[in-house]
Amino acid sequence: MKRICLIFVCLLFLVSCQSSQNKDNRTNSNYGSESNEKEILTKLNQFSFQASEKYFNEVKEDNDAFSPLSFYFNLAMINSMAKNIVSKEIADVLSMSQNDIEIIAEKFKNNKLFYGDEIKESNEGKLEAIEEGFFGLDNSFWINENQSINNKILPKLINTFNANVYKIDFSNQKFLEDYTRNFMKNDKIILPKFDVSSIFTIMNLLSLKDVWSFGDLKESTEDYQFNTISSKMLLGNYEDGKIYEEDDFKSFYINTKNGYILTFILPKNNTSLQDVMSKKTIEKVININYTMSNEKTSYKTRCIFPKFTISNSKSLKKLCQNLGIKEMFLPSTDFLIFNENSSFVHDVIQNIYIEVNKNGIDAGAITYTSFFGNNSQQTEYFDFVVDRSFGFVITDVKANNLLFSGIVQNII
């Protein structure tokens, strides 16, 4: 049984290359040589491979996706405002020093790129630029109204992560929703919902939109078999190279116009998706050189694949704990941002939207972490399901007088 799996993690490596123009502008001695920067970005990918493996170990039947880069920035921001055990656990998982974190943050500063400068005439006769692609990464800090934080720590965090900071009433989140919609470039991703009982939230937004390298793809005229379903497929462009195969998987790729790659991994020989989404395999796949040739033959291959959409919202708390990050979920005074008052992380949530169609890729991730004070009142939600014959009463609120009573044994 064949299944197709999208490696969203590979976008991380390619996005890193997109912002290389920033390095030439640095004069701070903290930013080491080019080889040192490459070593630090390798650490970032190693973390991403490990986090992806542990994430997909928990995924069973549903379509799913994960952004390790967005997850990383949440952990990096938490680490930068923490000390002692909380900081050590995160630093150990990231395998990075604070200086490493600052170098990566600098790498992605102002990384909001628009592609495409083709000009066309609109219906109104005006000349307009065609926006063919977008990549953006945004960090922000959100303070619940009437909460106080350490104002000495916040400026450094804002500067390091090029972050915005807002103080709003968490019970009225229209501004948050508008802020998110404005950045994400699509209205289909699930919007963040800050817990009204939390005192502070950090958030990372990651958005990628790009078209295929040779324009819109054609749809097949014949049906292909996907698992047990017959369906039309998208016919990719012929790319340089040959299918890569090992005993347990095979893979190939398709390019977008502005330098991103969608790589497909197909399990073989009854290998599970969890097995092929291992740290070892993902690292191997994004480093494969497909462009093999010899004197007599050059190779061209195209992907034939289904269009698909993935949309979900998931807690990453268990992933954090599986990675070894546990202390931040317990009340402690290790968070410098809160003037060393006792506080803790309540949850880490990631919302994902990925659409792959004939035009290209539209992908986004929202990762946000909510903090509670030790005295914060948490809200737990339950469902009371009326699933059998029941009795009921109707009373008035003011005097608690019984107005009606009854029983229901059948429903229409």
Short mmCIF file of C-alpha atoms in Angstrom, two decimals:
data_model
loop_
_atom_site.label_atom_id
_atom_site.label_comp_id
_atom_site.label_asym_id
_atom_site.label_seq_id
_atom_site.Cartn_x
_atom_site.Cartn_y
_atom_site.Cartn_z
CA MET A 1 0.00 0.00 0.00
CA LYS A 2 1.57 3.27 -1.08
CA ARG A 3 1.23 6.51 0.82
CA ILE A 4 2.58 9.92 -0.01
CA CYS A 5 4.23 11.99 2.67
CA LEU A 6 5.22 15.67 2.44
CA ILE A 7 8.51 16.67 4.05
CA PHE A 8 7.72 20.15 5.27
CA VAL A 9 11.00 20.03 7.19
CA CYS A 10 12.97 20.29 3.92
CA LEU A 11 11.63 23.81 3.48
CA LEU A 12 13.58 24.76 6.58
CA PHE A 13 16.94 24.04 4.96
CA LEU A 14 16.07 25.85 1.77
CA VAL A 15 14.63 28.86 3.55
CA SER A 16 17.89 29.21 5.46
CA CYS A 17 19.68 29.68 2.15
CA GLN A 18 17.22 32.36 1.05
CA SER A 19 18.36 34.78 3.75
CA SER A 20 22.09 34.45 3.13
CA GLN A 21 22.25 38.06 1.99
CA ASN A 22 22.02 39.14 5.63
CA LYS A 23 25.38 37.71 6.64
CA ASP A 24 27.41 40.19 4.63
CA ASN A 25 25.92 43.08 6.61
CA ARG A 26 26.99 41.84 10.02
CA THR A 27 29.85 43.52 11.85
CA ASN A 28 29.21 42.21 15.36
CA SER A 29 32.09 40.01 16.53
CA ASN A 30 29.58 37.53 18.00
CA TYR A 31 28.81 36.38 14.50
CA GLY A 32 31.60 34.00 13.60
CA SER A 33 33.01 32.82 10.32
CA GLU A 34 30.95 31.45 7.46
CA SER A 35 32.00 27.94 8.46
CA ASN A 36 30.83 28.58 12.02
CA GLU A 37 27.48 29.82 10.72
CA LYS A 38 27.13 26.70 8.59
CA GLU A 39 27.84 24.54 11.66
CA ILE A 40 25.12 26.34 13.64
CA LEU A 41 22.58 25.93 10.83
CA THR A 42 23.49 22.23 10.78
CA LYS A 43 22.53 22.11 14.48
CA LEU A 44 19.20 23.69 13.56
CA ASN A 45 18.54 21.00 10.97
CA GLN A 46 19.62 18.23 13.37
CA PHE A 47 17.06 19.49 15.88
CA SER A 48 14.44 19.63 13.10
CA PHE A 49 15.13 16.04 12.02
CA GLN A 50 14.86 14.79 15.60
CA ALA A 51 11.69 16.75 16.37
CA SER A 52 10.05 15.55 13.13
CA GLU A 53 10.81 11.91 13.90
CA LYS A 54 9.29 12.13 17.36
CA TYR A 55 6.28 14.06 16.07
CA PHE A 56 5.42 11.54 13.35
CA ASN A 57 5.95 8.61 15.70
CA GLU A 58 2.66 9.70 17.30
CA VAL A 59 0.75 10.10 14.00
CA LYS A 60 -1.33 7.11 12.92
CA GLU A 61 -3.87 7.34 10.09
CA ASP A 62 -4.69 11.01 9.51
CA ASN A 63 -2.99 13.41 7.12
CA ASP A 64 -0.66 15.57 9.16
CA ALA A 65 2.14 18.13 8.87
CA PHE A 66 4.57 19.84 11.22
CA SER A 67 6.85 22.89 11.03
CA PRO A 68 10.04 22.28 13.03
CA LEU A 69 11.28 25.79 12.18
CA SER A 70 8.25 27.49 13.73
CA PHE A 71 8.51 25.14 16.74
CA TYR A 72 12.22 25.95 17.07
CA PHE A 73 11.60 29.70 17.28
CA ASN A 74 9.11 29.20 20.12
CA LEU A 75 11.63 27.15 22.09
CA ALA A 76 14.45 29.60 21.30
CA MET A 77 12.39 32.53 22.60
CA ILE A 78 11.48 30.63 25.76
CA ASN A 79 15.12 29.71 26.33
CA SER A 80 16.19 33.33 25.92
CA MET A 81 13.90 34.43 28.78
CA ALA A 82 14.66 31.51 31.11
CA LYS A 83 17.43 30.31 33.40
CA ASN A 84 18.50 27.27 35.44
CA ILE A 85 16.79 23.94 34.70
CA VAL A 86 14.25 25.32 32.20
CA SER A 87 17.00 26.89 30.11
CA LYS A 88 19.27 23.85 30.38
CA GLU A 89 16.62 21.40 29.19
CA ILE A 90 15.83 23.50 26.11
CA ALA A 91 19.49 24.20 25.33
CA ASP A 92 20.28 20.48 25.58
CA VAL A 93 17.51 19.59 23.12
CA LEU A 94 18.54 22.34 20.71
CA SER A 95 22.26 21.55 21.26
CA MET A 96 22.85 25.29 21.06
CA SER A 97 24.33 28.07 23.14
CA GLN A 98 22.58 31.42 23.52
CA ASN A 99 25.09 32.81 21.02
CA ASP A 100 24.05 30.12 18.50
CA ILE A 101 20.40 31.09 18.99
CA GLU A 102 21.23 34.75 18.36
CA ILE A 103 23.11 33.90 15.15
CA ILE A 104 20.12 31.94 13.81
CA ALA A 105 17.76 34.75 14.82
CA GLU A 106 19.97 37.19 12.93
CA LYS A 107 19.90 34.89 9.92
CA PHE A 108 16.12 35.16 9.75
CA LYS A 109 15.79 38.84 10.68
CA ASN A 110 13.64 40.81 8.25
CA ASN A 111 13.13 37.58 6.31
CA LYS A 112 10.01 38.70 4.56
CA LEU A 113 10.55 38.16 0.87
CA PHE A 114 8.30 38.86 -2.08
CA TYR A 115 9.11 37.29 -5.42
CA GLY A 116 8.08 38.27 -8.90
CA ASP A 117 8.46 41.56 -10.72
CA GLU A 118 6.50 40.76 -13.86
CA ILE A 119 4.20 43.63 -14.83
CA LYS A 120 0.76 43.29 -16.38
CA GLU A 121 -2.07 45.65 -17.22
CA SER A 122 -5.11 45.34 -14.96
CA ASN A 123 -8.75 45.56 -16.06
CA GLU A 124 -8.69 49.22 -15.02
CA GLY A 125 -5.75 49.90 -17.33
CA LYS A 126 -3.23 50.25 -14.48
CA LEU A 127 0.13 48.51 -14.41
CA GLU A 128 0.37 46.02 -11.54
CA ALA A 129 3.12 43.72 -10.25
CA ILE A 130 2.28 40.01 -10.20
CA GLU A 131 3.07 38.55 -6.81
CA GLU A 132 4.31 35.05 -7.59
CA GLY A 133 5.68 34.05 -4.22
CA PHE A 134 6.11 34.99 -0.59
CA PHE A 135 8.13 33.77 2.36
CA GLY A 136 7.76 35.37 5.76
CA LEU A 137 8.70 34.66 9.37
CA ASP A 138 7.34 36.75 12.24
CA ASN A 139 7.93 36.61 16.01
CA SER A 140 5.78 38.40 18.57
CA PHE A 141 5.17 38.75 22.32
CA TRP A 142 1.67 39.25 23.71
CA ILE A 143 0.91 40.51 27.24
CA ASN A 144 -2.52 40.08 28.76
CA GLU A 145 -3.98 43.38 29.89
CA ASN A 146 -3.17 44.44 33.49
CA GLN A 147 -0.21 42.02 33.72
CA SER A 148 3.28 43.25 34.59
CA ILE A 149 6.52 41.83 33.20
CA ASN A 150 10.26 42.53 33.47
CA ASN A 151 10.78 45.53 31.21
CA LYS A 152 14.56 45.06 31.36
CA ILE A 153 14.37 41.66 29.67
CA LEU A 154 11.80 42.45 26.99
CA PRO A 155 13.89 44.92 24.89
CA LYS A 156 16.66 42.34 24.44
CA LEU A 157 14.13 39.71 23.35
CA ILE A 158 12.54 42.15 20.90
CA ASN A 159 15.92 43.02 19.42
CA THR A 160 17.23 39.44 19.22
CA PHE A 161 14.15 38.02 17.52
CA ASN A 162 13.09 41.16 15.63
CA ALA A 163 9.79 40.73 17.45
CA ASN A 164 6.69 42.86 17.85
CA VAL A 165 5.12 43.28 21.30
CA TYR A 166 1.47 43.95 22.11
CA LYS A 167 -0.58 44.38 25.26
CA ILE A 168 -4.22 43.43 24.72
CA ASP A 169 -7.24 42.07 26.54
CA PHE A 170 -7.05 38.31 25.85
CA SER A 171 -10.83 38.07 26.07
CA ASN A 172 -11.11 40.29 22.97
CA GLN A 173 -8.88 38.82 20.29
CA LYS A 174 -10.00 40.66 17.16
CA PHE A 175 -6.67 42.49 16.91
CA LEU A 176 -4.82 39.17 17.24
CA GLU A 177 -6.92 37.63 14.48
CA ASP A 178 -6.43 40.63 12.18
CA TYR A 179 -2.67 40.62 12.85
CA THR A 180 -2.44 36.93 11.97
CA ARG A 181 -4.59 37.15 8.84
CA ASN A 182 -2.62 40.12 7.54
CA PHE A 183 0.66 38.22 7.75
CA MET A 184 -0.32 34.70 6.73
CA LYS A 185 -1.42 35.48 3.16
CA ASN A 186 -4.30 33.00 3.35
CA ASP A 187 -7.57 32.92 5.23
CA LYS A 188 -7.75 29.14 5.58
CA ILE A 189 -5.33 28.48 8.43
CA ILE A 190 -6.88 28.00 11.88
CA LEU A 191 -6.37 31.23 13.82
CA PRO A 192 -4.72 31.25 17.26
CA LYS A 193 -6.89 31.39 20.38
CA PHE A 194 -5.11 32.76 23.45
CA ASP A 195 -6.34 31.40 26.77
CA VAL A 196 -8.01 34.28 28.63
CA SER A 197 -6.48 33.02 31.89
CA SER A 198 -2.91 33.20 30.58
CA ILE A 199 -0.68 36.14 31.41
CA PHE A 200 1.73 36.08 28.47
CA THR A 201 2.00 34.39 25.05
CA ILE A 202 4.79 34.12 22.51
CA MET A 203 3.98 33.41 18.87
CA ASN A 204 5.78 32.56 15.65
CA LEU A 205 4.17 32.88 12.23
CA LEU A 206 5.67 31.17 9.19
CA SER A 207 4.20 31.61 5.72
CA LEU A 208 5.29 30.26 2.34
CA LYS A 209 3.54 30.70 -0.97
CA ASP A 210 5.17 29.87 -4.30
CA VAL A 211 4.32 28.72 -7.82
CA TRP A 212 5.83 25.78 -9.70
CA SER A 213 9.02 26.49 -11.61
CA PHE A 214 7.45 26.11 -15.08
CA GLY A 215 3.95 27.38 -14.42
CA ASP A 216 0.67 25.64 -13.63
CA LEU A 217 0.66 21.85 -13.81
CA LYS A 218 -1.68 19.87 -16.02
CA GLU A 219 -4.03 17.24 -14.68
CA SER A 220 -3.76 13.69 -15.99
CA THR A 221 -6.41 12.46 -18.41
CA GLU A 222 -6.21 8.95 -16.95
CA ASP A 223 -6.88 7.80 -13.42
CA TYR A 224 -4.07 6.66 -11.14
CA GLN A 225 -4.46 4.43 -8.09
CA PHE A 226 -3.73 6.12 -4.75
CA ASN A 227 -4.03 3.50 -2.01
CA THR A 228 -7.51 2.11 -2.80
CA ILE A 229 -8.83 5.21 -4.58
CA SER A 230 -8.72 5.99 -8.29
CA SER A 231 -8.04 9.64 -8.97
CA LYS A 232 -6.71 12.14 -11.48
CA MET A 233 -3.16 13.29 -10.67
CA LEU A 234 -1.07 16.39 -11.28
CA LEU A 235 1.66 15.96 -13.89
CA GLY A 236 4.84 17.56 -12.61
CA ASN A 237 7.58 19.04 -14.75
CA TYR A 238 10.50 16.91 -15.84
CA GLU A 239 13.30 17.72 -13.39
CA ASP A 240 16.97 16.85 -13.70
CA GLY A 241 17.84 13.52 -12.13
CA LYS A 242 16.71 10.01 -11.44
CA ILE A 243 14.50 8.47 -8.74
CA TYR A 244 16.48 7.62 -5.61
CA GLU A 245 15.75 4.18 -4.15
CA GLU A 246 16.71 2.15 -1.10
CA ASP A 247 15.24 -1.06 0.30
CA ASP A 248 12.62 0.75 2.38
CA PHE A 249 11.78 3.89 0.38
CA LYS A 250 12.15 5.82 -2.86
CA SER A 251 11.99 9.56 -3.39
CA PHE A 252 11.96 12.38 -5.91
CA TYR A 253 11.18 16.10 -5.97
CA ILE A 254 9.52 19.01 -7.74
CA ASN A 255 10.86 22.59 -7.76
CA THR A 256 9.07 25.87 -7.20
CA LYS A 257 10.02 29.03 -9.06
CA ASN A 258 11.78 30.76 -6.17
CA GLY A 259 13.99 28.00 -4.84
CA TYR A 260 11.87 25.70 -2.69
CA ILE A 261 11.59 21.95 -3.13
CA LEU A 262 8.74 19.59 -2.39
CA THR A 263 10.20 16.09 -1.90
CA PHE A 264 8.01 13.00 -1.81
CA ILE A 265 8.96 9.84 0.09
CA LEU A 266 7.23 6.60 -0.85
CA PRO A 267 7.63 3.69 1.59
CA LYS A 268 8.50 0.30 0.07
CA ASN A 269 8.19 -3.32 1.15
CA ASN A 270 5.53 -2.73 3.83
CA THR A 271 7.67 -0.06 5.51
CA SER A 272 5.54 2.29 7.61
CA LEU A 273 5.39 6.06 7.22
CA GLN A 274 6.74 6.36 10.76
CA ASP A 275 9.83 4.41 9.68
CA VAL A 276 10.55 6.57 6.65
CA MET A 277 9.97 9.77 8.62
CA SER A 278 12.92 8.92 10.84
CA LYS A 279 15.72 11.38 11.57
CA LYS A 280 18.11 9.26 9.51
CA THR A 281 15.88 9.08 6.42
CA ILE A 282 14.80 12.74 6.42
CA GLU A 283 18.40 13.90 6.71
CA LYS A 284 19.38 11.58 3.86
CA VAL A 285 16.51 12.64 1.61
CA ILE A 286 17.12 16.38 1.75
CA ASN A 287 20.81 15.86 0.94
CA ILE A 288 20.37 13.49 -2.03
CA ASN A 289 21.97 14.54 -5.30
CA TYR A 290 19.44 13.35 -7.87
CA THR A 291 21.27 14.72 -10.91
CA MET A 292 23.15 11.56 -11.85
CA SER A 293 24.35 11.18 -15.44
CA ASN A 294 27.01 9.49 -17.54
CA GLU A 295 28.62 10.13 -20.91
CA LYS A 296 25.78 8.53 -22.84
CA THR A 297 22.72 9.29 -20.73
CA SER A 298 21.26 12.18 -18.79
CA TYR A 299 18.15 11.65 -16.69
CA LYS A 300 14.87 13.55 -16.42
CA THR A 301 12.08 12.54 -14.04
CA ARG A 302 8.71 14.00 -13.18
CA CYS A 303 6.52 13.53 -10.15
CA ILE A 304 2.92 12.50 -10.78
CA PHE A 305 1.07 13.25 -7.58
CA PRO A 306 -2.32 14.17 -6.12
CA LYS A 307 -3.28 17.64 -5.03
CA PHE A 308 -3.85 17.69 -1.29
CA THR A 309 -4.70 19.89 1.68
CA ILE A 310 -3.71 19.50 5.33
CA SER A 311 -5.23 21.62 8.06
CA ASN A 312 -4.95 20.98 11.78
CA SER A 313 -4.29 22.42 15.22
CA LYS A 314 -2.33 20.33 17.72
CA SER A 315 -0.74 20.57 21.13
CA LEU A 316 3.04 20.08 21.07
CA LYS A 317 3.29 19.61 24.84
CA LYS A 318 3.77 15.86 24.54
CA LEU A 319 6.40 16.39 21.83
CA CYS A 320 8.29 18.75 24.15
CA GLN A 321 8.18 16.17 26.92
CA ASN A 322 9.28 13.36 24.58
CA LEU A 323 12.25 15.49 23.58
CA GLY A 324 13.18 15.99 27.24
CA ILE A 325 11.66 19.44 27.86
CA LYS A 326 9.54 19.00 30.99
CA GLU A 327 10.49 21.56 33.61
CA MET A 328 8.92 24.55 31.87
CA PHE A 329 5.46 22.99 32.36
CA LEU A 330 5.93 23.08 36.16
CA PRO A 331 5.63 26.22 38.32
CA SER A 332 9.06 27.77 38.83
CA THR A 333 10.87 31.10 39.14
CA ASP A 334 13.13 30.32 36.17
CA PHE A 335 11.39 32.74 33.79
CA LEU A 336 13.19 36.09 33.97
CA ILE A 337 10.43 37.87 32.07
CA PHE A 338 8.10 37.59 35.07
CA ASN A 339 10.41 39.25 37.62
CA GLU A 340 11.15 35.75 38.92
CA ASN A 341 7.57 35.29 40.12
CA SER A 342 6.42 31.70 39.87
CA SER A 343 5.02 30.87 36.42
CA PHE A 344 4.84 28.00 33.93
CA VAL A 345 4.08 27.10 30.33
CA HIS A 346 0.54 25.84 29.98
CA ASP A 347 0.79 24.53 26.41
CA VAL A 348 2.50 24.87 23.03
CA ILE A 349 0.05 24.87 20.11
CA GLN A 350 0.83 24.60 16.41
CA ASN A 351 -1.71 25.33 13.69
CA ILE A 352 -0.77 24.12 10.20
CA TYR A 353 -2.23 24.72 6.76
CA ILE A 354 -0.68 23.26 3.59
CA GLU A 355 -2.29 23.21 0.18
CA VAL A 356 -0.56 21.71 -2.85
CA ASN A 357 -2.37 22.13 -6.16
CA LYS A 358 -1.76 22.80 -9.85
CA ASN A 359 -0.56 26.35 -9.11
CA GLY A 360 2.03 25.59 -6.44
CA ILE A 361 2.39 25.49 -2.64
CA ASP A 362 0.51 27.54 -0.05
CA ALA A 363 1.79 26.68 3.44
CA GLY A 364 1.66 28.27 6.85
CA ALA A 365 2.37 27.52 10.50
CA ILE A 366 1.35 29.33 13.67
CA THR A 367 3.08 28.19 16.86
CA TYR A 368 2.22 29.85 20.14
CA THR A 369 3.08 29.20 23.79
CA SER A 370 0.91 30.39 26.68
CA PHE A 371 2.24 31.17 30.16
CA PHE A 372 0.32 31.12 33.42
CA GLY A 373 1.22 32.62 36.75
CA ASN A 374 1.26 30.22 39.68
CA ASN A 375 -1.97 31.79 40.92
CA SER A 376 -3.64 31.90 37.53
CA GLN A 377 -6.97 30.20 37.35
CA GLN A 378 -6.91 27.55 34.63
CA THR A 379 -10.00 26.62 32.66
CA GLU A 380 -10.85 22.99 31.97
CA TYR A 381 -13.52 22.18 29.40
CA PHE A 382 -15.89 19.22 29.42
CA ASP A 383 -18.74 17.98 27.26
CA PHE A 384 -22.00 16.92 28.89
CA VAL A 385 -23.62 14.73 26.24
CA VAL A 386 -27.36 14.20 26.52
CA ASP A 387 -27.39 10.81 24.80
CA ARG A 388 -30.34 8.99 26.40
CA SER A 389 -33.86 9.62 27.73
CA PHE A 390 -33.78 12.56 30.12
CA GLY A 391 -35.77 14.72 32.47
CA PHE A 392 -35.58 18.50 32.52
CA VAL A 393 -36.71 21.55 34.45
CA ILE A 394 -36.99 25.20 33.44
CA THR A 395 -36.61 27.84 36.13
CA ASP A 396 -36.29 31.59 36.25
CA VAL A 397 -32.86 32.98 37.17
CA LYS A 398 -33.94 35.63 39.67
CA ALA A 399 -36.27 33.71 42.01
CA ASN A 400 -35.38 30.14 41.03
CA ASN A 401 -39.06 29.34 40.57
CA LEU A 402 -39.86 26.10 38.78
CA LEU A 403 -41.70 27.02 35.61
CA PHE A 404 -41.74 23.75 33.69
CA SER A 405 -40.64 20.17 34.19
CA GLY A 406 -40.75 17.23 31.82
CA ILE A 407 -39.21 14.07 30.38
CA VAL A 408 -37.99 13.23 26.84
CA GLN A 409 -37.80 9.63 25.67
CA ASN A 410 -37.92 10.10 21.88
CA ILE A 411 -36.40 12.75 19.63
CA ILE A 412 -37.25 13.62 16.03
#
